[in-house]
Amino acid sequence: MITSVKNETVKAWKKLQKRRERTNTQTFLVEGYHLLQEAKNSNWGIKEIIIQEGVELPSWCENFNITIVSNNVFEHISETRSPQGIAAIIEMKKLEKVVGKHTLLIDSIQDPGNLGTIIRTADAAGFDGVILGNGTVDLYNDKVIRATQGSIFHIPIFEKDLQKVIPELKADGFSIWATALEGATLYHEVSIDTKVAIVLGNEGAGVNKEIINQADKIVKIPIYGQAESLNVSIAAGILMYYAKDSCNK
């Protein structure tokens, strides 16, 4: 059992709270029974399981490398308010190409809760992939991971320069939809193409103008009440379900 927060292994775990270290090691830390089960069920590489003393370990975990730690050590590495006493170091997956007919492009979304919710909704809506553009909050941020509720392990997620990937998607037959207010058509008045990639922008600034200029269609969601705007994750849900439902009719 590891009992000291000064232990070198514990220090290495703690460093995974920083994006640079996650990138360098190509690993990230998840907490809780549900996320760990989802990672296992989706065949992600589980490098190590960390269990707090006195906490029950699921039987399937016995096939993996397990480290028991004291209460103070687990509290030291935990980023949740009410930790369940179980965590794991997960290996990142390297994905090459988007496949399928429905893709979501994320342009500089900053709020981890928004990004996590969008990924979860994309999974629920049956989208084939999510592409995170430059300036977007780190996918492996603890708050993002928790907000996905495990969907991070279900749907392919890529990190790419959107201005470079959009021409590639067009060449592959995708119609690019960018969300904006100026020069936009109401989303439900736009016909759905066989392949659609929807671009969602920063919470305050919206989609980058250069990316809007690359779009085939500019769409908006009507506001019937007095709210100034919709939360970006809500807008994402409306547009993704419209694209999927229209495709299935």
Coordinates of N, CA and C in Angstrom, one line a residue:
M1 N 0.8 -1.2 0.0 CA 0.0 0.0 0.0 C 0.9 1.3 0.0
I2 N 0.5 2.2 -0.8 CA 1.2 3.5 -0.9 C 0.5 4.4 0.1
T3 N 1.3 5.0 1.0 CA 0.7 5.8 2.1 C 1.2 7.3 2.1
S4 N 2.2 7.6 1.2 CA 2.8 8.9 1.2 C 2.5 9.7 -0.1
V5 N 2.1 10.9 0.0 CA 1.8 11.7 -1.2 C 3.1 12.1 -1.9
K6 N 4.2 11.9 -1.2 CA 5.5 12.2 -1.8 C 6.1 11.0 -2.6
N7 N 5.4 9.9 -2.6 CA 5.8 8.8 -3.4 C 5.9 9.2 -4.8
E8 N 6.9 8.7 -5.6 CA 7.1 9.1 -6.9 C 6.0 8.7 -7.9
T9 N 5.4 7.5 -7.6 CA 4.2 7.1 -8.4 C 3.1 8.0 -8.2
V10 N 2.9 8.4 -6.9 CA 1.8 9.4 -6.6 C 2.0 10.7 -7.3
K11 N 3.2 11.1 -7.3 CA 3.6 12.4 -8.0 C 3.3 12.3 -9.5
A12 N 3.6 11.2 -10.1 CA 3.3 11.0 -11.5 C 1.8 11.0 -11.8
W13 N 1.0 10.4 -10.9 CA -0.5 10.5 -11.0 C -1.0 11.9 -10.9
K14 N -0.5 12.6 -9.9 CA -0.9 14.0 -9.7 C -0.6 14.9 -10.9
K15 N 0.5 14.6 -11.6 CA 0.9 15.4 -12.7 C -0.1 15.3 -13.9
L16 N -0.8 14.2 -13.9 CA -1.8 13.9 -14.9 C -3.0 14.9 -14.9
Q17 N -3.0 15.7 -13.8 CA -4.1 16.8 -13.8 C -3.7 17.9 -14.7
K18 N -2.5 17.9 -15.3 CA -2.0 18.9 -16.2 C -2.1 18.4 -17.6
R19 N -2.5 19.2 -18.5 CA -2.6 18.8 -20.0 C -1.3 18.4 -20.5
R20 N -0.2 19.2 -20.2 CA 1.1 18.8 -20.8 C 1.5 17.4 -20.4
E21 N 1.3 17.0 -19.2 CA 1.7 15.7 -18.8 C 0.9 14.6 -19.4
R22 N -0.4 14.9 -19.6 CA -1.3 13.9 -20.2 C -0.8 13.7 -21.7
T23 N -0.5 14.8 -22.3 CA 0.0 14.8 -23.7 C 1.3 14.0 -23.8
N24 N 2.3 14.3 -22.9 CA 3.6 13.7 -22.9 C 3.5 12.2 -22.7
T25 N 2.6 11.8 -21.8 CA 2.5 10.3 -21.4 C 1.5 9.6 -22.2
Q26 N 0.6 10.4 -22.9 CA -0.5 9.8 -23.7 C -1.4 8.9 -22.8
T27 N -1.5 9.4 -21.6 CA -2.4 8.8 -20.6 C -3.3 9.8 -19.9
F28 N -4.3 9.4 -19.3 CA -5.2 10.3 -18.5 C -5.8 9.5 -17.3
L29 N -6.3 10.2 -16.3 CA -6.8 9.5 -15.2 C -8.4 9.7 -15.1
V30 N -9.1 8.6 -14.8 CA -10.5 8.7 -14.7 C -10.9 8.2 -13.3
E31 N -12.0 8.7 -12.7 CA -12.4 8.3 -11.4 C -13.8 7.7 -11.4
G32 N -14.0 6.8 -10.5 CA -15.4 6.3 -10.3 C -15.6 4.9 -11.0
Y33 N -16.5 4.2 -10.4 CA -16.9 2.8 -11.0 C -17.4 2.9 -12.4
H34 N -18.3 3.9 -12.6 CA -19.0 3.9 -13.9 C -18.0 4.2 -15.1
L35 N -17.2 5.2 -14.9 CA -16.2 5.5 -16.0 C -15.2 4.4 -16.2
L36 N -14.8 3.8 -15.2 CA -13.9 2.7 -15.3 C -14.5 1.5 -16.0
Q37 N -15.8 1.2 -15.7 CA -16.5 0.1 -16.4 C -16.7 0.5 -17.9
E38 N -17.0 1.7 -18.2 CA -17.2 2.1 -19.6 C -15.9 2.0 -20.4
A39 N -14.8 2.4 -19.8 CA -13.5 2.2 -20.4 C -13.2 0.8 -20.7
K40 N -13.5 -0.1 -19.8 CA -13.2 -1.5 -20.0 C -14.1 -2.1 -21.0
N41 N -15.4 -1.8 -21.0 CA -16.4 -2.3 -21.9 C -16.1 -1.8 -23.3
S42 N -15.5 -0.7 -23.5 CA -15.2 -0.1 -24.8 C -13.8 -0.5 -25.3
N43 N -13.1 -1.4 -24.5 CA -11.8 -1.9 -24.9 C -10.7 -0.8 -25.0
W44 N -10.7 0.2 -24.1 CA -9.7 1.1 -23.9 C -8.6 0.5 -23.1
G45 N -7.3 0.9 -23.3 CA -6.2 0.3 -22.5 C -6.2 0.9 -21.1
I46 N -6.4 0.0 -20.2 CA -6.3 0.4 -18.8 C -4.9 0.0 -18.3
K47 N -4.1 1.0 -18.0 CA -2.7 0.8 -17.6 C -2.6 0.4 -16.2
E48 N -3.4 1.0 -15.3 CA -3.3 0.7 -13.9 C -4.6 1.1 -13.2
I49 N -5.0 0.4 -12.2 CA -6.2 0.7 -11.4 C -5.7 1.1 -10.0
I50 N -6.2 2.2 -9.5 CA -5.9 2.7 -8.2 C -7.1 2.5 -7.3
I51 N -6.9 1.8 -6.1 CA -8.0 1.6 -5.2 C -7.7 2.1 -3.8
Q52 N -8.6 2.8 -3.2 CA -8.4 3.3 -1.9 C -8.6 2.2 -0.9
E53 N -7.8 2.1 0.2 CA -7.9 1.1 1.2 C -9.4 1.0 1.7
G54 N -9.9 -0.2 1.8 CA -11.2 -0.4 2.4 C -12.3 -0.3 1.3
V55 N -12.0 0.0 0.1 CA -13.0 0.2 -1.0 C -13.1 -1.1 -1.7
E56 N -14.3 -1.5 -2.0 CA -14.5 -2.8 -2.7 C -14.1 -2.7 -4.2
L57 N -13.3 -3.7 -4.6 CA -12.8 -3.8 -6.0 C -13.6 -4.8 -6.8
P58 N -14.2 -4.3 -7.9 CA -15.0 -5.2 -8.8 C -14.1 -6.4 -9.2
S59 N -14.7 -7.6 -9.3 CA -14.0 -8.8 -9.6 C -13.2 -8.7 -10.9
W60 N -13.7 -8.1 -12.0 CA -13.1 -8.0 -13.2 C -11.7 -7.2 -13.2
C61 N -11.6 -6.4 -12.2 CA -10.4 -5.6 -12.1 C -9.1 -6.4 -11.7
E62 N -9.4 -7.6 -11.2 CA -8.2 -8.5 -10.8 C -7.3 -8.8 -12.0
N63 N -7.8 -8.7 -13.2 CA -7.0 -9.0 -14.4 C -6.0 -7.8 -14.7
F64 N -6.1 -6.7 -14.0 CA -5.2 -5.6 -14.3 C -4.3 -5.3 -13.2
N65 N -3.3 -4.4 -13.5 CA -2.3 -4.0 -12.5 C -3.1 -3.1 -11.4
I66 N -3.0 -3.5 -10.2 CA -3.8 -2.8 -9.1 C -2.8 -2.2 -8.1
T67 N -3.1 -1.0 -7.7 CA -2.3 -0.4 -6.6 C -3.2 0.1 -5.5
I68 N -3.0 -0.3 -4.3 CA -3.8 0.1 -3.2 C -3.1 1.3 -2.5
V69 N -4.0 2.3 -2.2 CA -3.4 3.5 -1.6 C -4.2 3.9 -0.3
S70 N -3.6 4.7 0.5 CA -4.3 5.1 1.8 C -5.3 6.2 1.4
N71 N -6.1 6.5 2.4 CA -7.2 7.6 2.2 C -6.6 8.9 1.8
N72 N -5.5 9.3 2.5 CA -5.0 10.6 2.2 C -4.3 10.7 0.8
V73 N -3.8 9.6 0.3 CA -3.2 9.6 -1.0 C -4.3 9.7 -2.1
F74 N -5.4 8.9 -1.9 CA -6.5 9.0 -2.9 C -7.1 10.4 -2.9
E75 N -7.3 11.0 -1.8 CA -7.8 12.4 -1.7 C -6.9 13.3 -2.4
H76 N -5.6 13.1 -2.4 CA -4.6 13.9 -3.0 C -4.7 13.9 -4.5
I77 N -4.9 12.8 -5.1 CA -5.0 12.7 -6.6 C -6.4 12.9 -7.1
S78 N -7.4 12.9 -6.2 CA -8.8 13.0 -6.7 C -9.1 14.4 -7.0
E79 N -10.0 14.6 -8.1 CA -10.5 15.9 -8.4 C -12.0 16.0 -8.3
T80 N -12.6 15.0 -7.6 CA -14.0 15.0 -7.4 C -14.4 15.4 -6.0
R81 N -15.6 15.9 -5.7 CA -16.0 16.3 -4.4 C -16.2 15.2 -3.5
S82 N -16.8 14.1 -4.1 CA -17.1 12.9 -3.3 C -16.5 11.7 -4.0
P83 N -15.2 11.5 -3.8 CA -14.6 10.4 -4.6 C -15.1 9.0 -4.1
Q84 N -15.2 8.1 -5.1 CA -15.7 6.7 -4.8 C -14.5 5.8 -4.4
G85 N -13.3 6.3 -4.4 CA -12.2 5.5 -4.0 C -11.6 4.5 -5.0
I86 N -12.0 4.8 -6.3 CA -11.4 3.9 -7.3 C -11.1 4.8 -8.5
A87 N -9.9 4.6 -9.2 CA -9.5 5.4 -10.3 C -8.7 4.5 -11.2
A88 N -8.4 5.1 -12.4 CA -7.5 4.3 -13.3 C -6.7 5.2 -14.2
I89 N -5.6 4.7 -14.6 CA -4.8 5.4 -15.6 C -5.1 4.8 -17.0
I90 N -5.7 5.6 -17.9 CA -6.1 5.0 -19.2 C -5.2 5.5 -20.3
E91 N -4.9 4.7 -21.3 CA -4.1 5.0 -22.4 C -5.0 5.7 -23.5
M92 N -4.5 6.8 -24.0 CA -5.2 7.5 -25.1 C -5.2 6.6 -26.4
K93 N -6.3 6.8 -27.2 CA -6.4 6.1 -28.4 C -6.0 7.0 -29.6
K94 N -5.2 6.4 -30.5 CA -4.8 7.2 -31.7 C -5.8 6.8 -32.8
L95 N -6.5 7.8 -33.3 CA -7.5 7.5 -34.4 C -7.0 8.3 -35.6
E96 N -7.3 7.8 -36.8 CA -6.7 8.4 -38.0 C -7.8 9.1 -38.8
K97 N -8.9 8.5 -39.1 CA -9.8 9.1 -40.1 C -11.3 9.0 -39.6
V98 N -12.0 10.0 -39.9 CA -13.5 10.0 -39.6 C -14.2 9.1 -40.6
V99 N -15.0 8.3 -40.1 CA -15.9 7.4 -41.0 C -17.3 7.7 -40.6
G100 N -18.2 7.4 -41.6 CA -19.6 7.6 -41.3 C -20.2 8.8 -42.1
K101 N -21.4 9.2 -41.7 CA -22.1 10.2 -42.4 C -22.4 11.5 -41.6
H102 N -22.2 11.4 -40.3 CA -22.6 12.5 -39.5 C -21.4 12.8 -38.5
T103 N -20.9 14.0 -38.6 CA -19.7 14.4 -37.8 C -20.0 15.8 -37.2
L104 N -19.5 16.0 -36.0 CA -19.6 17.3 -35.3 C -18.2 17.9 -35.2
L105 N -18.1 19.2 -35.6 CA -16.9 19.9 -35.5 C -17.0 21.0 -34.4
I106 N -16.0 21.0 -33.6 CA -16.0 21.9 -32.4 C -14.9 23.0 -32.6
D107 N -15.3 24.3 -32.7 CA -14.4 25.4 -32.9 C -14.3 26.2 -31.6
S108 N -13.2 25.9 -30.8 CA -12.8 26.8 -29.7 C -13.8 26.8 -28.5
I109 N -14.5 25.8 -28.3 CA -15.4 25.7 -27.1 C -14.5 25.6 -25.9
Q110 N -14.8 26.5 -24.9 CA -13.9 26.6 -23.7 C -14.4 25.9 -22.5
D111 N -15.7 25.8 -22.3 CA -16.3 25.3 -21.1 C -16.3 23.8 -21.1
P112 N -15.6 23.2 -20.1 CA -15.5 21.7 -20.1 C -16.8 21.0 -19.9
G113 N -17.8 21.6 -19.2 CA -19.1 21.0 -19.0 C -19.8 21.0 -20.4
N114 N -19.7 22.1 -21.1 CA -20.3 22.2 -22.4 C -19.8 21.1 -23.4
L115 N -18.4 21.0 -23.4 CA -17.8 20.0 -24.3 C -18.2 18.6 -23.9
G116 N -18.2 18.3 -22.7 CA -18.6 17.0 -22.2 C -20.0 16.6 -22.5
T117 N -20.9 17.6 -22.3 CA -22.3 17.4 -22.6 C -22.5 17.2 -24.1
I118 N -21.8 18.0 -25.0 CA -21.9 17.8 -26.4 C -21.5 16.4 -26.9
I119 N -20.4 16.0 -26.3 CA -19.9 14.6 -26.7 C -20.9 13.6 -26.3
R120 N -21.5 13.7 -25.1 CA -22.5 12.8 -24.6 C -23.7 12.8 -25.5
T121 N -24.1 14.0 -26.0 CA -25.3 14.1 -26.9 C -25.0 13.6 -28.2
A122 N -23.8 13.8 -28.7 CA -23.4 13.2 -30.0 C -23.4 11.7 -30.0
D123 N -23.0 11.1 -28.9 CA -23.1 9.7 -28.7 C -24.6 9.2 -28.7
A124 N -25.4 9.9 -28.0 CA -26.8 9.6 -27.9 C -27.5 9.7 -29.2
A125 N -27.2 10.8 -30.0 CA -27.8 11.0 -31.3 C -27.3 10.1 -32.4
G126 N -26.3 9.3 -32.1 CA -25.8 8.4 -33.1 C -24.8 9.0 -34.1
F127 N -24.2 10.1 -33.7 CA -23.2 10.7 -34.6 C -22.0 9.8 -34.7
D128 N -21.3 9.9 -35.8 CA -20.2 9.0 -36.1 C -18.8 9.5 -35.6
G129 N -18.7 10.7 -35.2 CA -17.5 11.3 -34.7 C -17.6 12.7 -34.3
V130 N -16.6 13.1 -33.5 CA -16.5 14.5 -33.1 C -15.0 15.0 -33.4
I131 N -14.9 16.2 -34.0 CA -13.6 16.7 -34.3 C -13.4 18.0 -33.5
L132 N -12.4 18.0 -32.6 CA -12.1 19.2 -31.8 C -11.0 20.0 -32.5
G133 N -11.4 21.3 -32.8 CA -10.5 22.2 -33.4 C -9.6 22.9 -32.4
N134 N -8.7 23.7 -33.0 CA -7.7 24.5 -32.2 C -8.5 25.4 -31.2
G135 N -7.9 25.6 -30.0 CA -8.5 26.5 -29.0 C -9.6 25.9 -28.2
T136 N -9.9 24.6 -28.4 CA -10.9 23.9 -27.7 C -10.3 23.3 -26.4
V137 N -11.1 23.4 -25.3 CA -10.7 22.8 -24.0 C -10.2 21.4 -24.2
D138 N -9.2 21.0 -23.4 CA -8.7 19.6 -23.5 C -9.7 18.5 -23.3
L139 N -9.7 17.6 -24.2 CA -10.7 16.5 -24.1 C -10.5 15.7 -22.8
Y140 N -9.3 15.6 -22.3 CA -9.0 14.8 -21.2 C -9.0 15.5 -19.9
N141 N -9.5 16.8 -19.9 CA -9.8 17.5 -18.7 C -10.8 16.7 -17.8
D142 N -10.6 16.7 -16.5 CA -11.4 15.8 -15.6 C -12.9 16.2 -15.8
K143 N -13.2 17.5 -15.8 CA -14.6 18.0 -15.9 C -15.2 17.6 -17.2
V144 N -14.4 17.6 -18.3 CA -14.9 17.1 -19.6 C -15.3 15.6 -19.5
I145 N -14.4 14.8 -19.0 CA -14.6 13.4 -18.9 C -15.8 13.1 -18.1
R146 N -16.0 13.7 -17.0 CA -17.1 13.4 -16.1 C -18.4 13.8 -16.8
A147 N -18.4 15.0 -17.5 CA -19.6 15.4 -18.2 C -20.0 14.5 -19.3
T148 N -19.1 13.8 -19.9 CA -19.5 12.8 -21.0 C -20.2 11.6 -20.5
Q149 N -20.1 11.3 -19.2 CA -20.7 10.2 -18.5 C -20.3 8.9 -19.2
G150 N -19.1 8.8 -19.7 CA -18.6 7.6 -20.4 C -18.7 7.6 -21.9
S151 N -19.3 8.6 -22.5 CA -19.4 8.7 -23.9 C -18.1 8.9 -24.6
I152 N -17.1 9.5 -23.8 CA -15.8 9.7 -24.4 C -15.2 8.3 -24.9
F153 N -15.7 7.2 -24.3 CA -15.2 5.9 -24.7 C -16.0 5.3 -25.8
H154 N -17.1 5.9 -26.2 CA -18.0 5.2 -27.1 C -17.9 5.8 -28.6
I155 N -17.6 7.1 -28.7 CA -17.6 7.8 -30.0 C -16.2 8.2 -30.4
P156 N -15.8 8.0 -31.6 CA -14.5 8.5 -32.1 C -14.3 10.0 -31.9
I157 N -13.3 10.5 -31.3 CA -13.0 11.9 -31.1 C -11.6 12.2 -31.6
F158 N -11.5 13.2 -32.4 CA -10.3 13.6 -33.1 C -9.9 15.0 -32.7
E159 N -8.6 15.4 -32.7 CA -8.1 16.7 -32.5 C -7.4 17.2 -33.8
K160 N -8.0 18.1 -34.5 CA -7.4 18.5 -35.8 C -7.7 20.0 -36.0
D161 N -6.9 20.6 -37.0 CA -7.1 21.9 -37.4 C -8.4 21.9 -38.3
L162 N -9.4 22.6 -37.9 CA -10.7 22.6 -38.7 C -10.5 23.1 -40.1
Q163 N -9.7 24.2 -40.2 CA -9.6 24.8 -41.6 C -8.9 23.9 -42.5
K164 N -8.1 22.9 -42.0 CA -7.5 21.9 -42.9 C -8.4 20.7 -43.1
V165 N -9.2 20.3 -42.1 CA -10.0 19.1 -42.2 C -11.2 19.3 -43.0
I166 N -11.8 20.5 -43.0 CA -13.0 20.8 -43.7 C -12.8 20.5 -45.2
P167 N -11.8 20.9 -45.9 CA -11.6 20.5 -47.3 C -11.6 19.0 -47.5
E168 N -11.0 18.3 -46.6 CA -10.9 16.9 -46.6 C -12.3 16.3 -46.5
L169 N -13.1 16.8 -45.6 CA -14.5 16.3 -45.5 C -15.3 16.6 -46.7
K170 N -15.1 17.8 -47.3 CA -15.8 18.1 -48.5 C -15.5 17.2 -49.7
A171 N -14.2 16.9 -49.7 CA -13.7 15.9 -50.8 C -14.3 14.5 -50.6
D172 N -14.7 14.2 -49.3 CA -15.3 12.9 -49.0 C -16.8 13.0 -49.1
G173 N -17.4 14.1 -49.6 CA -18.8 14.2 -49.8 C -19.6 14.8 -48.7
F174 N -19.0 15.4 -47.7 CA -19.7 16.0 -46.6 C -20.2 17.4 -47.0
S175 N -21.4 17.8 -46.6 CA -21.8 19.2 -46.6 C -21.5 19.8 -45.3
I176 N -20.9 21.0 -45.3 CA -20.5 21.6 -44.0 C -21.5 22.7 -43.6
W177 N -22.1 22.5 -42.4 CA -23.0 23.4 -41.8 C -22.3 24.2 -40.7
A178 N -22.3 25.5 -40.8 CA -21.8 26.4 -39.8 C -22.9 27.1 -39.1
T179 N -22.8 27.2 -37.8 CA -23.9 27.9 -37.0 C -23.5 29.4 -36.9
A180 N -24.4 30.3 -37.2 CA -24.1 31.7 -37.1 C -25.5 32.4 -37.1
L181 N -25.5 33.7 -36.9 CA -26.7 34.5 -36.9 C -26.9 35.3 -38.2
E182 N -25.8 35.9 -38.7 CA -25.8 36.7 -39.9 C -25.8 35.8 -41.2
G183 N -26.7 36.1 -42.1 CA -26.7 35.4 -43.4 C -27.1 34.0 -43.2
A184 N -27.8 33.6 -42.1 CA -28.2 32.2 -41.9 C -29.6 31.9 -42.2
T185 N -29.8 30.6 -42.5 CA -31.2 30.1 -42.7 C -31.6 29.3 -41.5
L186 N -32.9 29.3 -41.2 CA -33.4 28.5 -40.1 C -33.1 27.0 -40.4
Y187 N -32.5 26.3 -39.4 CA -32.0 25.0 -39.6 C -33.1 24.0 -40.2
H188 N -34.3 24.2 -39.7 CA -35.4 23.2 -40.2 C -35.9 23.5 -41.6
E189 N -35.4 24.6 -42.2 CA -35.7 24.9 -43.6 C -34.6 24.5 -44.6
V190 N -33.6 23.9 -44.0 CA -32.5 23.4 -44.9 C -32.6 21.9 -45.1
S191 N -32.4 21.6 -46.4 CA -32.5 20.1 -46.7 C -31.3 19.4 -46.2
I192 N -31.4 18.2 -45.8 CA -30.3 17.4 -45.3 C -29.6 16.7 -46.5
D193 N -28.3 16.8 -46.5 CA -27.5 16.0 -47.5 C -27.2 14.6 -46.9
T194 N -26.7 13.8 -47.7 CA -26.3 12.4 -47.3 C -25.3 12.4 -46.2
K195 N -24.3 13.3 -46.3 CA -23.2 13.4 -45.3 C -23.2 14.9 -44.8
V196 N -23.3 15.0 -43.5 CA -23.3 16.4 -42.9 C -22.3 16.5 -41.8
A197 N -21.6 17.6 -41.8 CA -20.7 18.0 -40.7 C -21.1 19.3 -40.1
I198 N -21.5 19.3 -38.9 CA -22.0 20.5 -38.2 C -20.9 21.2 -37.4
V199 N -20.7 22.5 -37.6 CA -19.7 23.3 -36.9 C -20.4 24.1 -35.8
L200 N -19.9 23.9 -34.6 CA -20.3 24.7 -33.4 C -19.2 25.6 -32.9
G201 N -19.5 26.8 -32.5 CA -18.4 27.7 -32.2 C -18.3 28.1 -30.7
N202 N -17.3 28.9 -30.4 CA -17.0 29.4 -29.1 C -18.3 30.0 -28.4
E203 N -18.4 29.8 -27.1 CA -19.6 30.3 -26.4 C -19.9 31.7 -26.5
G204 N -18.8 32.5 -26.7 CA -19.0 34.0 -26.8 C -18.9 34.5 -28.2
A205 N -17.8 34.0 -28.9 CA -17.5 34.6 -30.2 C -18.1 33.8 -31.4
G206 N -18.6 32.6 -31.1 CA -19.2 31.8 -32.2 C -18.2 31.2 -33.1
V207 N -18.6 30.8 -34.3 CA -17.7 30.1 -35.2 C -16.8 31.1 -35.8
N208 N -15.5 30.8 -35.9 CA -14.5 31.6 -36.6 C -14.9 32.0 -38.0
K209 N -14.7 33.2 -38.4 CA -15.2 33.7 -39.7 C -14.6 32.9 -40.9
E210 N -13.3 32.6 -40.7 CA -12.6 31.8 -41.8 C -13.3 30.5 -42.0
I211 N -13.8 29.9 -40.9 CA -14.5 28.6 -41.0 C -15.9 28.8 -41.6
I212 N -16.5 29.8 -41.2 CA -17.8 30.1 -41.8 C -17.7 30.3 -43.3
N213 N -16.7 30.9 -43.7 CA -16.4 31.1 -45.2 C -16.2 29.8 -45.9
Q214 N -15.8 28.8 -45.2 CA -15.6 27.4 -45.8 C -16.9 26.6 -45.8
A215 N -17.9 27.1 -45.1 CA -19.2 26.3 -45.0 C -20.0 26.3 -46.3
D216 N -20.7 25.2 -46.5 CA -21.7 25.1 -47.6 C -23.0 25.8 -47.2
K217 N -23.4 25.7 -45.9 CA -24.6 26.3 -45.5 C -24.4 26.9 -44.1
I218 N -25.1 28.0 -43.9 CA -25.0 28.7 -42.6 C -26.4 28.6 -42.0
V219 N -26.5 28.0 -40.8 CA -27.8 27.8 -40.2 C -27.9 28.4 -38.8
K220 N -29.2 28.7 -38.4 CA -29.4 29.2 -37.0 C -30.7 28.6 -36.5
I221 N -30.8 28.6 -35.1 CA -31.9 28.1 -34.4 C -32.8 29.3 -34.0
P222 N -34.1 29.3 -34.3 CA -34.9 30.4 -33.9 C -35.0 30.6 -32.4
I223 N -35.1 31.8 -31.9 CA -35.4 32.1 -30.5 C -36.8 32.7 -30.4
Y224 N -37.7 31.9 -29.9 CA -39.1 32.4 -29.8 C -39.4 33.2 -28.6
G225 N -38.6 33.0 -27.5 CA -38.8 33.8 -26.3 C -37.9 35.0 -26.2
Q226 N -37.6 35.4 -25.0 CA -36.8 36.6 -24.9 C -35.3 36.3 -24.5
A227 N -35.0 35.1 -24.5 CA -33.6 34.7 -24.2 C -32.7 35.2 -25.4
E228 N -31.5 35.7 -25.0 CA -30.6 36.3 -26.0 C -30.0 35.2 -26.9
S229 N -29.8 34.0 -26.3 CA -29.2 32.9 -27.1 C -29.4 31.6 -26.4
L230 N -29.0 30.5 -27.1 CA -29.1 29.2 -26.6 C -27.7 28.8 -26.1
N231 N -27.6 27.9 -25.0 CA -26.4 27.3 -24.7 C -25.9 26.5 -25.8
V232 N -24.6 26.4 -26.1 CA -24.0 25.7 -27.2 C -24.3 24.2 -27.2
S233 N -24.4 23.7 -26.0 CA -24.6 22.2 -25.9 C -26.1 21.9 -26.3
I234 N -27.0 22.8 -25.9 CA -28.4 22.7 -26.3 C -28.6 22.8 -27.8
A235 N -27.9 23.8 -28.4 CA -27.9 24.0 -29.8 C -27.4 22.8 -30.6
A236 N -26.3 22.2 -30.0 CA -25.7 21.0 -30.6 C -26.7 19.9 -30.7
G237 N -27.5 19.7 -29.6 CA -28.5 18.6 -29.5 C -29.6 18.8 -30.5
I238 N -30.1 20.0 -30.6 CA -31.2 20.3 -31.6 C -30.7 20.0 -33.0
L239 N -29.5 20.5 -33.4 CA -29.0 20.3 -34.8 C -28.7 18.8 -35.1
M240 N -28.1 18.2 -34.1 CA -27.7 16.8 -34.4 C -28.9 15.9 -34.5
Y241 N -29.9 16.1 -33.7 CA -31.1 15.2 -33.8 C -31.9 15.6 -35.1
Y242 N -31.9 16.8 -35.5 CA -32.5 17.2 -36.7 C -31.9 16.5 -37.9
A243 N -30.5 16.5 -37.9 CA -29.8 15.9 -39.0 C -30.1 14.3 -39.0
K244 N -30.0 13.7 -37.9 CA -30.3 12.3 -37.8 C -31.7 11.9 -38.2
D245 N -32.7 12.6 -37.6 CA -34.1 12.3 -37.8 C -34.4 12.5 -39.3
S246 N -33.9 13.6 -39.9 CA -34.2 13.9 -41.3 C -33.6 12.8 -42.2
C247 N -32.4 12.3 -41.8 CA -31.8 11.3 -42.6 C -32.5 10.0 -42.5
N248 N -33.2 9.7 -41.4 CA -33.9 8.5 -41.2 C -35.3 8.4 -41.8
K249 N -35.8 9.6 -42.3 CA -37.2 9.7 -42.8 C -37.3 9.1 -44.2

